[in-house]
JSON list of C-alpha atoms in Angstrom, two decimals:
[
{"chain": "A", "resi": 1, "resn": "UNK", "atom": "CA", "xyz": [19.44, 12.73, 35.56]},
{"chain": "A", "resi": 2, "resn": "UNK", "atom": "CA", "xyz": [21.41, 11.28, 33.00]},
{"chain": "A", "resi": 3, "resn": "UNK", "atom": "CA", "xyz": [19.92, 9.55, 30.01]},
{"chain": "A", "resi": 4, "resn": "UNK", "atom": "CA", "xyz": [20.39, 5.59, 30.11]},
{"chain": "A", "resi": 5, "resn": "UNK", "atom": "CA", "xyz": [20.90, 3.98, 26.80]},
{"chain": "A", "resi": 6, "resn": "UNK", "atom": "CA", "xyz": [20.55, 0.35, 26.19]},
{"chain": "A", "resi": 7, "resn": "UNK", "atom": "CA", "xyz": [22.23, -1.72, 23.25]},
{"chain": "A", "resi": 8, "resn": "UNK", "atom": "CA", "xyz": [19.77, -2.90, 20.71]},
{"chain": "A", "resi": 9, "resn": "UNK", "atom": "CA", "xyz": [18.60, -6.39, 21.45]},
{"chain": "A", "resi": 10, "resn": "UNK", "atom": "CA", "xyz": [19.99, -9.14, 19.02]},
{"chain": "A", "resi": 11, "resn": "UNK", "atom": "CA", "xyz": [17.59, -11.95, 18.23]},
{"chain": "A", "resi": 12, "resn": "UNK", "atom": "CA", "xyz": [19.60, -14.74, 16.87]},
{"chain": "A", "resi": 13, "resn": "UNK", "atom": "CA", "xyz": [17.18, -16.09, 14.49]},
{"chain": "A", "resi": 14, "resn": "UNK", "atom": "CA", "xyz": [17.82, -18.72, 11.66]},
{"chain": "A", "resi": 15, "resn": "UNK", "atom": "CA", "xyz": [17.30, -17.22, 8.46]},
{"chain": "A", "resi": 16, "resn": "UNK", "atom": "CA", "xyz": [15.87, -18.86, 5.26]},
{"chain": "A", "resi": 17, "resn": "UNK", "atom": "CA", "xyz": [16.73, -22.51, 4.43]},
{"chain": "A", "resi": 18, "resn": "UNK", "atom": "CA", "xyz": [19.97, -24.03, 3.84]},
{"chain": "A", "resi": 19, "resn": "UNK", "atom": "CA", "xyz": [21.07, -24.86, 0.17]},
{"chain": "A", "resi": 20, "resn": "UNK", "atom": "CA", "xyz": [21.15, -28.60, -0.34]},
{"chain": "A", "resi": 21, "resn": "UNK", "atom": "CA", "xyz": [24.92, -28.69, -0.71]},
{"chain": "A", "resi": 22, "resn": "UNK", "atom": "CA", "xyz": [25.29, -26.54, 2.62]},
{"chain": "A", "resi": 23, "resn": "UNK", "atom": "CA", "xyz": [22.81, -28.92, 4.42]},
{"chain": "A", "resi": 24, "resn": "UNK", "atom": "CA", "xyz": [24.92, -32.06, 3.34]},
{"chain": "A", "resi": 25, "resn": "UNK", "atom": "CA", "xyz": [28.25, -30.51, 4.08]},
{"chain": "A", "resi": 26, "resn": "UNK", "atom": "CA", "xyz": [26.96, -29.84, 7.87]},
{"chain": "A", "resi": 27, "resn": "UNK", "atom": "CA", "xyz": [25.57, -33.43, 7.75]},
{"chain": "A", "resi": 28, "resn": "UNK", "atom": "CA", "xyz": [28.83, -35.14, 6.77]},
{"chain": "A", "resi": 29, "resn": "UNK", "atom": "CA", "xyz": [30.63, -32.93, 9.28]},
{"chain": "A", "resi": 30, "resn": "UNK", "atom": "CA", "xyz": [28.29, -33.98, 12.06]},
{"chain": "A", "resi": 31, "resn": "UNK", "atom": "CA", "xyz": [28.76, -37.67, 10.83]},
{"chain": "A", "resi": 32, "resn": "UNK", "atom": "CA", "xyz": [32.47, -37.57, 10.48]},
{"chain": "A", "resi": 33, "resn": "UNK", "atom": "CA", "xyz": [33.94, -35.24, 12.88]},
{"chain": "A", "resi": 34, "resn": "UNK", "atom": "CA", "xyz": [34.93, -37.07, 16.35]},
{"chain": "A", "resi": 35, "resn": "UNK", "atom": "CA", "xyz": [35.82, -33.96, 17.94]},
{"chain": "A", "resi": 36, "resn": "UNK", "atom": "CA", "xyz": [32.13, -32.85, 17.96]},
{"chain": "A", "resi": 37, "resn": "UNK", "atom": "CA", "xyz": [29.86, -33.98, 21.01]},
{"chain": "A", "resi": 38, "resn": "UNK", "atom": "CA", "xyz": [28.08, -37.28, 20.34]},
{"chain": "A", "resi": 39, "resn": "UNK", "atom": "CA", "xyz": [24.83, -35.83, 21.36]},
{"chain": "A", "resi": 40, "resn": "UNK", "atom": "CA", "xyz": [24.88, -33.00, 19.06]},
{"chain": "A", "resi": 41, "resn": "UNK", "atom": "CA", "xyz": [26.00, -35.13, 16.10]},
{"chain": "A", "resi": 42, "resn": "UNK", "atom": "CA", "xyz": [22.92, -37.55, 16.47]},
{"chain": "A", "resi": 43, "resn": "UNK", "atom": "CA", "xyz": [20.37, -34.66, 16.96]},
{"chain": "A", "resi": 44, "resn": "UNK", "atom": "CA", "xyz": [21.92, -33.01, 13.79]},
{"chain": "A", "resi": 45, "resn": "UNK", "atom": "CA", "xyz": [21.55, -35.96, 11.83]},
{"chain": "A", "resi": 46, "resn": "UNK", "atom": "CA", "xyz": [17.80, -36.17, 12.77]},
{"chain": "A", "resi": 47, "resn": "UNK", "atom": "CA", "xyz": [17.30, -32.50, 12.04]},
{"chain": "A", "resi": 48, "resn": "UNK", "atom": "CA", "xyz": [19.18, -32.62, 8.92]},
{"chain": "A", "resi": 49, "resn": "UNK", "atom": "CA", "xyz": [17.82, -36.00, 7.42]},
{"chain": "A", "resi": 50, "resn": "UNK", "atom": "CA", "xyz": [14.47, -36.58, 8.77]},
{"chain": "A", "resi": 51, "resn": "UNK", "atom": "CA", "xyz": [13.62, -32.79, 9.31]},
{"chain": "A", "resi": 52, "resn": "UNK", "atom": "CA", "xyz": [12.43, -33.31, 12.97]},
{"chain": "A", "resi": 53, "resn": "UNK", "atom": "CA", "xyz": [12.00, -30.38, 15.24]},
{"chain": "A", "resi": 54, "resn": "UNK", "atom": "CA", "xyz": [14.00, -30.10, 18.37]},
{"chain": "A", "resi": 55, "resn": "UNK", "atom": "CA", "xyz": [11.08, -30.15, 20.55]},
{"chain": "A", "resi": 56, "resn": "UNK", "atom": "CA", "xyz": [10.24, -33.69, 19.05]},
{"chain": "A", "resi": 57, "resn": "UNK", "atom": "CA", "xyz": [13.66, -35.08, 19.29]},
{"chain": "A", "resi": 58, "resn": "UNK", "atom": "CA", "xyz": [14.28, -34.41, 23.05]},
{"chain": "A", "resi": 59, "resn": "UNK", "atom": "CA", "xyz": [10.86, -36.21, 23.64]},
{"chain": "A", "resi": 60, "resn": "UNK", "atom": "CA", "xyz": [12.21, -39.36, 21.96]},
{"chain": "A", "resi": 61, "resn": "UNK", "atom": "CA", "xyz": [13.16, -42.41, 24.52]},
{"chain": "A", "resi": 62, "resn": "UNK", "atom": "CA", "xyz": [15.58, -45.07, 24.05]},
{"chain": "A", "resi": 63, "resn": "UNK", "atom": "CA", "xyz": [12.59, -47.35, 23.34]},
{"chain": "A", "resi": 64, "resn": "UNK", "atom": "CA", "xyz": [12.09, -45.28, 20.31]},
{"chain": "A", "resi": 65, "resn": "UNK", "atom": "CA", "xyz": [15.24, -46.62, 18.85]},
{"chain": "A", "resi": 66, "resn": "UNK", "atom": "CA", "xyz": [15.24, -50.30, 17.50]},
{"chain": "A", "resi": 67, "resn": "UNK", "atom": "CA", "xyz": [18.34, -52.05, 16.91]},
{"chain": "A", "resi": 68, "resn": "UNK", "atom": "CA", "xyz": [17.80, -55.76, 15.67]},
{"chain": "A", "resi": 69, "resn": "UNK", "atom": "CA", "xyz": [21.42, -55.88, 15.01]},
{"chain": "A", "resi": 70, "resn": "UNK", "atom": "CA", "xyz": [21.43, -55.41, 11.45]},
{"chain": "A", "resi": 71, "resn": "UNK", "atom": "CA", "xyz": [19.32, -52.29, 10.80]},
{"chain": "A", "resi": 72, "resn": "UNK", "atom": "CA", "xyz": [18.58, -49.31, 13.20]},
{"chain": "A", "resi": 73, "resn": "UNK", "atom": "CA", "xyz": [15.01, -47.96, 13.20]},
{"chain": "A", "resi": 74, "resn": "UNK", "atom": "CA", "xyz": [13.67, -44.73, 14.99]},
{"chain": "A", "resi": 75, "resn": "UNK", "atom": "CA", "xyz": [10.11, -44.42, 15.79]},
{"chain": "A", "resi": 76, "resn": "UNK", "atom": "CA", "xyz": [9.62, -40.87, 14.20]},
{"chain": "A", "resi": 77, "resn": "UNK", "atom": "CA", "xyz": [6.09, -42.22, 12.69]},
{"chain": "A", "resi": 78, "resn": "UNK", "atom": "CA", "xyz": [4.58, -45.45, 11.90]},
{"chain": "A", "resi": 79, "resn": "UNK", "atom": "CA", "xyz": [6.27, -47.33, 10.53]},
{"chain": "A", "resi": 80, "resn": "UNK", "atom": "CA", "xyz": [9.79, -46.66, 12.37]},
{"chain": "A", "resi": 81, "resn": "UNK", "atom": "CA", "xyz": [12.35, -45.05, 9.99]},
{"chain": "A", "resi": 82, "resn": "UNK", "atom": "CA", "xyz": [15.34, -46.92, 9.01]},
{"chain": "A", "resi": 83, "resn": "UNK", "atom": "CA", "xyz": [18.65, -45.06, 9.85]},
{"chain": "A", "resi": 84, "resn": "UNK", "atom": "CA", "xyz": [21.44, -45.13, 7.17]},
{"chain": "A", "resi": 85, "resn": "UNK", "atom": "CA", "xyz": [24.58, -46.94, 8.08]},
{"chain": "A", "resi": 86, "resn": "UNK", "atom": "CA", "xyz": [26.62, -44.05, 9.26]},
{"chain": "A", "resi": 87, "resn": "UNK", "atom": "CA", "xyz": [23.84, -42.65, 11.27]},
{"chain": "A", "resi": 88, "resn": "UNK", "atom": "CA", "xyz": [23.03, -46.06, 12.75]},
{"chain": "A", "resi": 89, "resn": "UNK", "atom": "CA", "xyz": [26.49, -46.58, 13.92]},
{"chain": "A", "resi": 90, "resn": "UNK", "atom": "CA", "xyz": [26.30, -43.06, 15.67]},
{"chain": "A", "resi": 91, "resn": "UNK", "atom": "CA", "xyz": [23.03, -43.86, 17.22]},
{"chain": "A", "resi": 92, "resn": "UNK", "atom": "CA", "xyz": [24.50, -46.99, 18.59]},
{"chain": "A", "resi": 93, "resn": "UNK", "atom": "CA", "xyz": [27.58, -45.24, 19.97]},
{"chain": "A", "resi": 94, "resn": "UNK", "atom": "CA", "xyz": [25.36, -42.53, 21.51]},
{"chain": "A", "resi": 95, "resn": "UNK", "atom": "CA", "xyz": [22.99, -44.97, 23.22]},
{"chain": "A", "resi": 96, "resn": "UNK", "atom": "CA", "xyz": [25.97, -46.67, 24.68]},
{"chain": "A", "resi": 97, "resn": "UNK", "atom": "CA", "xyz": [27.59, -43.48, 25.91]},
{"chain": "A", "resi": 98, "resn": "UNK", "atom": "CA", "xyz": [24.28, -42.38, 27.59]},
{"chain": "A", "resi": 99, "resn": "UNK", "atom": "CA", "xyz": [24.99, -45.00, 30.18]},
{"chain": "A", "resi": 100, "resn": "UNK", "atom": "CA", "xyz": [28.24, -43.37, 31.12]},
{"chain": "A", "resi": 101, "resn": "UNK", "atom": "CA", "xyz": [27.06, -39.53, 31.40]},
{"chain": "A", "resi": 102, "resn": "UNK", "atom": "CA", "xyz": [28.40, -37.78, 34.28]},
{"chain": "A", "resi": 103, "resn": "UNK", "atom": "CA", "xyz": [24.96, -37.02, 35.95]},
{"chain": "A", "resi": 104, "resn": "UNK", "atom": "CA", "xyz": [23.12, -39.94, 37.78]},
{"chain": "A", "resi": 105, "resn": "UNK", "atom": "CA", "xyz": [19.78, -39.09, 36.36]},
{"chain": "A", "resi": 106, "resn": "UNK", "atom": "CA", "xyz": [21.14, -39.67, 32.74]},
{"chain": "A", "resi": 107, "resn": "UNK", "atom": "CA", "xyz": [22.20, -43.38, 33.66]},
{"chain": "A", "resi": 108, "resn": "UNK", "atom": "CA", "xyz": [18.67, -44.46, 34.43]},
{"chain": "A", "resi": 109, "resn": "UNK", "atom": "CA", "xyz": [16.67, -42.45, 32.17]},
{"chain": "A", "resi": 110, "resn": "UNK", "atom": "CA", "xyz": [14.63, -43.58, 29.35]},
{"chain": "A", "resi": 111, "resn": "UNK", "atom": "CA", "xyz": [15.00, -40.40, 27.53]},
{"chain": "A", "resi": 112, "resn": "UNK", "atom": "CA", "xyz": [17.16, -40.46, 24.46]},
{"chain": "A", "resi": 113, "resn": "UNK", "atom": "CA", "xyz": [18.20, -36.81, 25.40]},
{"chain": "A", "resi": 114, "resn": "UNK", "atom": "CA", "xyz": [17.96, -37.05, 29.21]},
{"chain": "A", "resi": 115, "resn": "UNK", "atom": "CA", "xyz": [17.97, -33.77, 30.92]},
{"chain": "A", "resi": 116, "resn": "UNK", "atom": "CA", "xyz": [19.75, -32.72, 34.16]},
{"chain": "A", "resi": 117, "resn": "UNK", "atom": "CA", "xyz": [16.83, -33.34, 36.38]},
{"chain": "A", "resi": 118, "resn": "UNK", "atom": "CA", "xyz": [15.93, -36.68, 37.12]},
{"chain": "A", "resi": 119, "resn": "UNK", "atom": "CA", "xyz": [12.97, -38.13, 34.93]},
{"chain": "A", "resi": 120, "resn": "UNK", "atom": "CA", "xyz": [13.08, -34.95, 32.52]},
{"chain": "A", "resi": 121, "resn": "UNK", "atom": "CA", "xyz": [14.36, -34.76, 28.83]},
{"chain": "A", "resi": 122, "resn": "UNK", "atom": "CA", "xyz": [16.79, -32.15, 27.63]},
{"chain": "A", "resi": 123, "resn": "UNK", "atom": "CA", "xyz": [15.49, -28.73, 27.46]},
{"chain": "A", "resi": 124, "resn": "UNK", "atom": "CA", "xyz": [14.85, -27.98, 23.55]},
{"chain": "A", "resi": 125, "resn": "UNK", "atom": "CA", "xyz": [16.56, -24.71, 24.05]},
{"chain": "A", "resi": 126, "resn": "UNK", "atom": "CA", "xyz": [19.58, -26.35, 25.29]},
{"chain": "A", "resi": 127, "resn": "UNK", "atom": "CA", "xyz": [19.72, -28.84, 22.40]},
{"chain": "A", "resi": 128, "resn": "UNK", "atom": "CA", "xyz": [19.24, -25.85, 19.84]},
{"chain": "A", "resi": 129, "resn": "UNK", "atom": "CA", "xyz": [22.29, -24.34, 21.56]},
{"chain": "A", "resi": 130, "resn": "UNK", "atom": "CA", "xyz": [24.30, -27.39, 21.07]},
{"chain": "A", "resi": 131, "resn": "UNK", "atom": "CA", "xyz": [23.42, -27.55, 17.59]},
{"chain": "A", "resi": 132, "resn": "UNK", "atom": "CA", "xyz": [24.38, -24.09, 16.83]},
{"chain": "A", "resi": 133, "resn": "UNK", "atom": "CA", "xyz": [27.80, -24.71, 18.63]},
{"chain": "A", "resi": 134, "resn": "UNK", "atom": "CA", "xyz": [28.64, -27.38, 16.12]},
{"chain": "A", "resi": 135, "resn": "UNK", "atom": "CA", "xyz": [27.29, -25.15, 13.16]},
{"chain": "A", "resi": 136, "resn": "UNK", "atom": "CA", "xyz": [23.96, -26.55, 12.66]},
{"chain": "A", "resi": 137, "resn": "UNK", "atom": "CA", "xyz": [21.08, -23.85, 12.32]},
{"chain": "A", "resi": 138, "resn": "UNK", "atom": "CA", "xyz": [18.25, -26.05, 13.70]},
{"chain": "A", "resi": 139, "resn": "UNK", "atom": "CA", "xyz": [15.10, -24.38, 11.87]},
{"chain": "A", "resi": 140, "resn": "UNK", "atom": "CA", "xyz": [17.20, -23.58, 8.55]},
{"chain": "A", "resi": 141, "resn": "UNK", "atom": "CA", "xyz": [18.34, -27.09, 8.57]},
{"chain": "A", "resi": 142, "resn": "UNK", "atom": "CA", "xyz": [14.93, -28.74, 9.14]},
{"chain": "A", "resi": 143, "resn": "UNK", "atom": "CA", "xyz": [13.43, -26.42, 6.48]},
{"chain": "A", "resi": 144, "resn": "UNK", "atom": "CA", "xyz": [16.08, -27.55, 4.07]},
{"chain": "A", "resi": 145, "resn": "UNK", "atom": "CA", "xyz": [15.46, -31.22, 4.93]},
{"chain": "A", "resi": 146, "resn": "UNK", "atom": "CA", "xyz": [11.64, -30.82, 4.14]},
{"chain": "A", "resi": 147, "resn": "UNK", "atom": "CA", "xyz": [12.15, -29.09, 0.89]},
{"chain": "A", "resi": 148, "resn": "UNK", "atom": "CA", "xyz": [14.53, -32.12, 0.04]},
{"chain": "A", "resi": 149, "resn": "UNK", "atom": "CA", "xyz": [11.97, -34.55, 1.26]},
{"chain": "A", "resi": 150, "resn": "UNK", "atom": "CA", "xyz": [9.11, -32.99, -0.72]},
{"chain": "A", "resi": 151, "resn": "UNK", "atom": "CA", "xyz": [11.24, -32.99, -3.86]},
{"chain": "A", "resi": 152, "resn": "UNK", "atom": "CA", "xyz": [11.82, -36.88, -3.49]},
{"chain": "A", "resi": 153, "resn": "UNK", "atom": "CA", "xyz": [8.40, -37.56, -3.16]},
{"chain": "A", "resi": 154, "resn": "UNK", "atom": "CA", "xyz": [6.71, -39.33, -6.41]},
{"chain": "A", "resi": 155, "resn": "UNK", "atom": "CA", "xyz": [4.69, -36.42, -7.89]},
{"chain": "A", "resi": 156, "resn": "UNK", "atom": "CA", "xyz": [1.52, -38.53, -7.96]},
{"chain": "A", "resi": 157, "resn": "UNK", "atom": "CA", "xyz": [1.81, -39.28, -4.17]},
{"chain": "A", "resi": 158, "resn": "UNK", "atom": "CA", "xyz": [2.31, -35.60, -3.46]},
{"chain": "A", "resi": 159, "resn": "UNK", "atom": "CA", "xyz": [-0.70, -34.76, -5.71]},
{"chain": "A", "resi": 160, "resn": "UNK", "atom": "CA", "xyz": [-2.67, -37.10, -3.88]},
{"chain": "A", "resi": 161, "resn": "UNK", "atom": "CA", "xyz": [-1.85, -35.33, -0.37]},
{"chain": "A", "resi": 162, "resn": "UNK", "atom": "CA", "xyz": [-2.59, -32.01, -1.82]},
{"chain": "A", "resi": 163, "resn": "UNK", "atom": "CA", "xyz": [-5.89, -33.53, -3.30]},
{"chain": "A", "resi": 164, "resn": "UNK", "atom": "CA", "xyz": [-6.85, -35.10, 0.03]},
{"chain": "A", "resi": 165, "resn": "UNK", "atom": "CA", "xyz": [-6.11, -31.88, 1.72]},
{"chain": "A", "resi": 166, "resn": "UNK", "atom": "CA", "xyz": [-8.25, -30.02, -0.72]},
{"chain": "A", "resi": 167, "resn": "UNK", "atom": "CA", "xyz": [-11.11, -32.55, -0.42]},
{"chain": "A", "resi": 168, "resn": "UNK", "atom": "CA", "xyz": [-11.25, -32.17, 3.23]},
{"chain": "A", "resi": 169, "resn": "UNK", "atom": "CA", "xyz": [-11.40, -28.17, 2.97]},
{"chain": "A", "resi": 170, "resn": "UNK", "atom": "CA", "xyz": [-14.43, -28.61, 0.53]},
{"chain": "A", "resi": 171, "resn": "UNK", "atom": "CA", "xyz": [-16.17, -31.35, 2.62]},
{"chain": "A", "resi": 172, "resn": "UNK", "atom": "CA", "xyz": [-15.84, -28.97, 5.75]},
{"chain": "A", "resi": 173, "resn": "UNK", "atom": "CA", "xyz": [-16.54, -25.36, 4.79]},
{"chain": "A", "resi": 174, "resn": "UNK", "atom": "CA", "xyz": [-16.10, -22.60, 7.30]},
{"chain": "A", "resi": 175, "resn": "UNK", "atom": "CA", "xyz": [-19.56, -21.28, 8.56]},
{"chain": "A", "resi": 176, "resn": "UNK", "atom": "CA", "xyz": [-20.30, -17.85, 7.89]}
]
């Protein structure tokens, strides 16, 4: 019997974090390039600015986006996070466009990123594919955004977080 050889399996994983300049260049393109799909542009902004994982982004609802006419905020935690103006305009346009999506399940859905099945959010893997298609590596972009958010924290605040975690570990030693 002839020997069967299979090609090696290629796993397309994101590597290390993006450099800050590259993350901002990708973000700039997502915000300004109208040829890119609006859904992917909004998701890219949430990954690259707020370090949100794709699994969290697909679970957002339209009720998580609050637009008071002057400011747009998103409930990513408590309190809701304000969106800077270019992202706010993008979010407004996206929410308006969701009412006109081609599949009926999306028009009545409360999901910010509706799936093709009635009442279901978009599959996170599908959103990752959309992001990669526009040049956004989701994990690397998120890691880079986390690094930048940590660098922007006030050192005393960062120390209080580390101290609190240390105290919790000391207060709750492992049995054994």
